[in-house]
């Protein structure tokens, strides 16, 4: 009889351990499924890696500027964040919020719609040039090749470079290039 009791206790103990192990597996399976779902909703790419040690990228500079929230919203709507953190060098002509506000009423809202993503991306790429040129060095150019495969005209007016008719208000060096703050949204020439 004593052997039967010992056998019963051993069997009960094994059953208890197995049931705990199954509950842990269910909990870890649920956690993993939840984590996988959350990760699938996250944006991926180099633009979304947190880095507090290196020099800010051209995207970081725009995100950190209260005067460029419209530009940042446009970059996010066009899903171009990863392009602006590439090694570069990139020269970004960054229109201010006031420059976007000067466009005809409803233009920005219309461009931010998902169905206009390609048109918005084309306009934003027209604001990016490969290179890392200072404001003064830009005076040497007649035109610049932009990331959308078009050219923007460079003129020198009263000793200041004008990029597509936009005045450079200031410049900020970035880890992957330079940001030139401009007072006008550059619109690519239309193909006729």
Short mmCIF file of C-alpha atoms in Angstrom, two decimals:
data_model
loop_
_atom_site.label_atom_id
_atom_site.label_comp_id
_atom_site.label_asym_id
_atom_site.label_seq_id
_atom_site.Cartn_x
_atom_site.Cartn_y
_atom_site.Cartn_z
CA UNK A 1 0.00 0.00 0.00
CA UNK A 2 2.87 2.33 0.84
CA UNK A 3 4.26 1.82 -2.66
CA UNK A 4 0.87 2.71 -4.18
CA UNK A 5 0.76 5.96 -2.19
CA UNK A 6 4.29 6.88 -3.27
CA UNK A 7 3.41 6.08 -6.87
CA UNK A 8 0.26 8.23 -6.61
CA UNK A 9 2.24 11.22 -5.19
CA UNK A 10 4.91 10.92 -7.87
CA UNK A 11 2.22 10.78 -10.57
CA UNK A 12 0.42 13.83 -9.11
CA UNK A 13 3.70 15.75 -8.88
CA UNK A 14 4.57 14.98 -12.52
CA UNK A 15 1.06 16.04 -13.63
CA UNK A 16 1.40 19.31 -11.69
CA UNK A 17 4.77 20.09 -13.31
CA UNK A 18 3.44 19.28 -16.80
CA UNK A 19 0.39 21.51 -16.35
CA UNK A 20 2.56 24.43 -15.20
CA UNK A 21 4.86 23.94 -18.15
CA UNK A 22 1.91 24.06 -20.60
CA UNK A 23 0.58 27.26 -19.02
CA UNK A 24 4.01 28.88 -19.45
CA UNK A 25 4.11 27.78 -23.09
CA UNK A 26 0.65 29.26 -23.70
CA UNK A 27 1.66 32.52 -22.04
CA UNK A 28 4.90 32.76 -24.01
CA UNK A 29 3.06 31.91 -27.25
CA UNK A 30 0.53 34.68 -26.58
CA UNK A 31 3.28 37.14 -25.71
CA UNK A 32 5.22 36.24 -28.84
CA UNK A 33 2.11 36.64 -31.02
CA UNK A 34 1.40 40.04 -29.44
CA UNK A 35 5.01 41.15 -29.88
CA UNK A 36 5.01 39.98 -33.51
CA UNK A 37 1.80 41.89 -34.24
CA UNK A 38 3.19 45.05 -32.62
CA UNK A 39 6.45 44.74 -34.55
CA UNK A 40 4.62 44.31 -37.85
CA UNK A 41 2.89 47.69 -37.26
CA UNK A 42 6.19 49.46 -36.56
CA UNK A 43 8.01 51.32 -39.29
CA UNK A 44 11.32 49.76 -40.19
CA UNK A 45 14.55 50.98 -41.66
CA UNK A 46 17.51 53.05 -40.70
CA UNK A 47 15.39 56.18 -40.14
CA UNK A 48 13.73 54.58 -37.13
CA UNK A 49 16.85 53.49 -35.24
CA UNK A 50 17.42 55.57 -32.12
CA UNK A 51 20.95 56.97 -31.88
CA UNK A 52 21.95 59.62 -29.37
CA UNK A 53 25.68 59.60 -30.10
CA UNK A 54 26.24 60.48 -33.75
CA UNK A 55 25.84 63.80 -35.54
CA UNK A 56 22.17 64.31 -36.49
CA UNK A 57 21.14 63.41 -40.04
CA UNK A 58 19.31 65.80 -42.34
CA UNK A 59 16.08 64.07 -41.23
CA UNK A 60 16.93 64.52 -37.54
CA UNK A 61 17.53 68.22 -38.12
CA UNK A 62 14.14 68.66 -39.81
CA UNK A 63 12.36 66.68 -37.10
CA UNK A 64 14.01 68.80 -34.42
CA UNK A 65 12.95 72.10 -36.02
CA UNK A 66 9.61 73.64 -35.06
CA UNK A 67 9.72 75.57 -38.35
CA UNK A 68 9.70 72.38 -40.44
CA UNK A 69 6.76 70.37 -39.08
CA UNK A 70 4.92 70.56 -42.43
CA UNK A 71 8.00 69.29 -44.26
CA UNK A 72 8.38 66.42 -41.78
CA UNK A 73 4.68 65.50 -42.19
CA UNK A 74 5.16 65.49 -45.97
CA UNK A 75 8.28 63.29 -45.74
CA UNK A 76 6.38 60.86 -43.53
CA UNK A 77 3.34 60.81 -45.84
CA UNK A 78 5.62 60.07 -48.81
CA UNK A 79 7.50 57.46 -46.72
CA UNK A 80 10.89 58.97 -47.56
CA UNK A 81 12.37 58.90 -44.06
CA UNK A 82 14.90 56.15 -44.85
CA UNK A 83 16.18 58.02 -47.91
CA UNK A 84 17.07 61.04 -45.77
CA UNK A 85 19.27 59.09 -43.37
CA UNK A 86 21.44 57.45 -46.04
CA UNK A 87 25.19 58.01 -45.91
CA UNK A 88 24.93 60.82 -48.44
CA UNK A 89 26.22 63.37 -48.69
CA UNK A 90 22.80 64.95 -49.15
CA UNK A 91 21.99 68.60 -49.59
CA UNK A 92 18.39 69.24 -48.58
CA UNK A 93 16.61 72.50 -49.38
CA UNK A 94 14.10 72.61 -46.53
CA UNK A 95 11.08 74.91 -46.98
CA UNK A 96 9.75 76.41 -43.76
CA UNK A 97 6.16 76.04 -42.56
CA UNK A 98 5.55 79.59 -43.85
CA UNK A 99 6.76 78.54 -47.31
CA UNK A 100 4.21 75.70 -47.36
CA UNK A 101 1.51 78.07 -46.07
CA UNK A 102 2.20 80.38 -49.03
CA UNK A 103 1.05 77.69 -51.48
CA UNK A 104 -2.53 77.97 -52.75
CA UNK A 105 -5.08 76.98 -50.12
CA UNK A 106 -5.65 73.20 -49.93
CA UNK A 107 -2.46 72.30 -51.83
CA UNK A 108 -0.66 70.75 -48.85
CA UNK A 109 -3.76 68.89 -47.61
CA UNK A 110 -4.32 67.50 -51.10
CA UNK A 111 -0.69 66.37 -51.46
CA UNK A 112 -0.79 64.61 -48.08
CA UNK A 113 -3.59 62.28 -49.27
CA UNK A 114 -2.44 58.67 -49.83
CA UNK A 115 -3.50 58.73 -53.48
CA UNK A 116 -1.07 61.62 -54.12
CA UNK A 117 1.95 59.92 -52.52
CA UNK A 118 3.90 59.70 -55.81
CA UNK A 119 3.36 63.38 -56.68
CA UNK A 120 4.37 64.38 -53.16
CA UNK A 121 7.49 62.20 -53.32
CA UNK A 122 8.44 63.81 -56.64
CA UNK A 123 8.15 67.32 -55.14
CA UNK A 124 10.15 66.34 -52.05
CA UNK A 125 12.91 64.69 -54.10
CA UNK A 126 13.15 67.94 -56.07
CA UNK A 127 14.40 69.47 -52.79
CA UNK A 128 17.35 67.03 -52.48
CA UNK A 129 20.71 67.23 -54.26
CA UNK A 130 23.62 64.80 -53.91
CA UNK A 131 26.49 66.74 -52.36
CA UNK A 132 27.40 68.88 -49.40
CA UNK A 133 27.91 72.43 -50.64
CA UNK A 134 27.99 75.59 -48.57
CA UNK A 135 25.79 78.54 -49.45
CA UNK A 136 28.77 80.39 -50.94
CA UNK A 137 29.90 77.42 -53.00
CA UNK A 138 26.42 77.16 -54.55
CA UNK A 139 27.11 80.47 -56.32
CA UNK A 140 29.39 78.55 -58.73
CA UNK A 141 26.52 76.51 -60.21
CA UNK A 142 24.01 77.34 -62.94
CA UNK A 143 21.82 74.39 -62.04
CA UNK A 144 21.73 71.40 -59.69
CA UNK A 145 20.70 67.82 -60.46
CA UNK A 146 17.98 66.82 -58.04
CA UNK A 147 17.04 63.41 -56.63
CA UNK A 148 13.94 63.27 -58.87
CA UNK A 149 16.20 63.37 -61.98
CA UNK A 150 15.32 66.97 -62.82
CA UNK A 151 17.35 70.16 -62.53
CA UNK A 152 16.77 73.25 -60.42
CA UNK A 153 18.13 76.61 -61.57
CA UNK A 154 20.69 78.46 -59.47
CA UNK A 155 20.97 82.24 -59.81
CA UNK A 156 23.03 84.78 -57.91
CA UNK A 157 20.98 87.86 -57.04
CA UNK A 158 22.55 90.66 -55.00
CA UNK A 159 25.42 88.32 -54.14
CA UNK A 160 23.10 85.63 -52.73
CA UNK A 161 22.43 82.23 -54.34
CA UNK A 162 18.78 81.66 -55.22
CA UNK A 163 17.76 78.04 -55.66
CA UNK A 164 14.77 77.77 -57.97
CA UNK A 165 13.81 81.28 -56.90
CA UNK A 166 14.08 80.44 -53.19
CA UNK A 167 16.34 82.36 -50.82
CA UNK A 168 18.55 80.44 -48.41
CA UNK A 169 17.66 81.66 -44.90
CA UNK A 170 20.25 79.57 -43.07
CA UNK A 171 22.27 76.37 -43.23
CA UNK A 172 22.81 73.54 -40.75
CA UNK A 173 25.52 70.89 -41.17
CA UNK A 174 24.36 67.31 -40.73
CA UNK A 175 26.12 64.00 -40.28
CA UNK A 176 25.13 63.01 -43.82
CA UNK A 177 25.18 66.39 -45.55
CA UNK A 178 23.71 69.84 -45.06
CA UNK A 179 20.27 71.39 -44.67
CA UNK A 180 19.68 74.74 -46.37
CA UNK A 181 16.54 76.38 -44.97
CA UNK A 182 14.64 78.09 -47.81
CA UNK A 183 11.70 80.50 -47.98
CA UNK A 184 9.82 78.84 -50.84
CA UNK A 185 8.58 75.37 -51.83
CA UNK A 186 10.38 74.26 -54.99
CA UNK A 187 7.97 72.86 -57.58
CA UNK A 188 9.43 70.63 -60.29
CA UNK A 189 8.91 71.76 -63.88
CA UNK A 190 5.95 70.07 -65.51
CA UNK A 191 6.57 67.88 -68.51
CA UNK A 192 4.71 69.07 -71.58
#
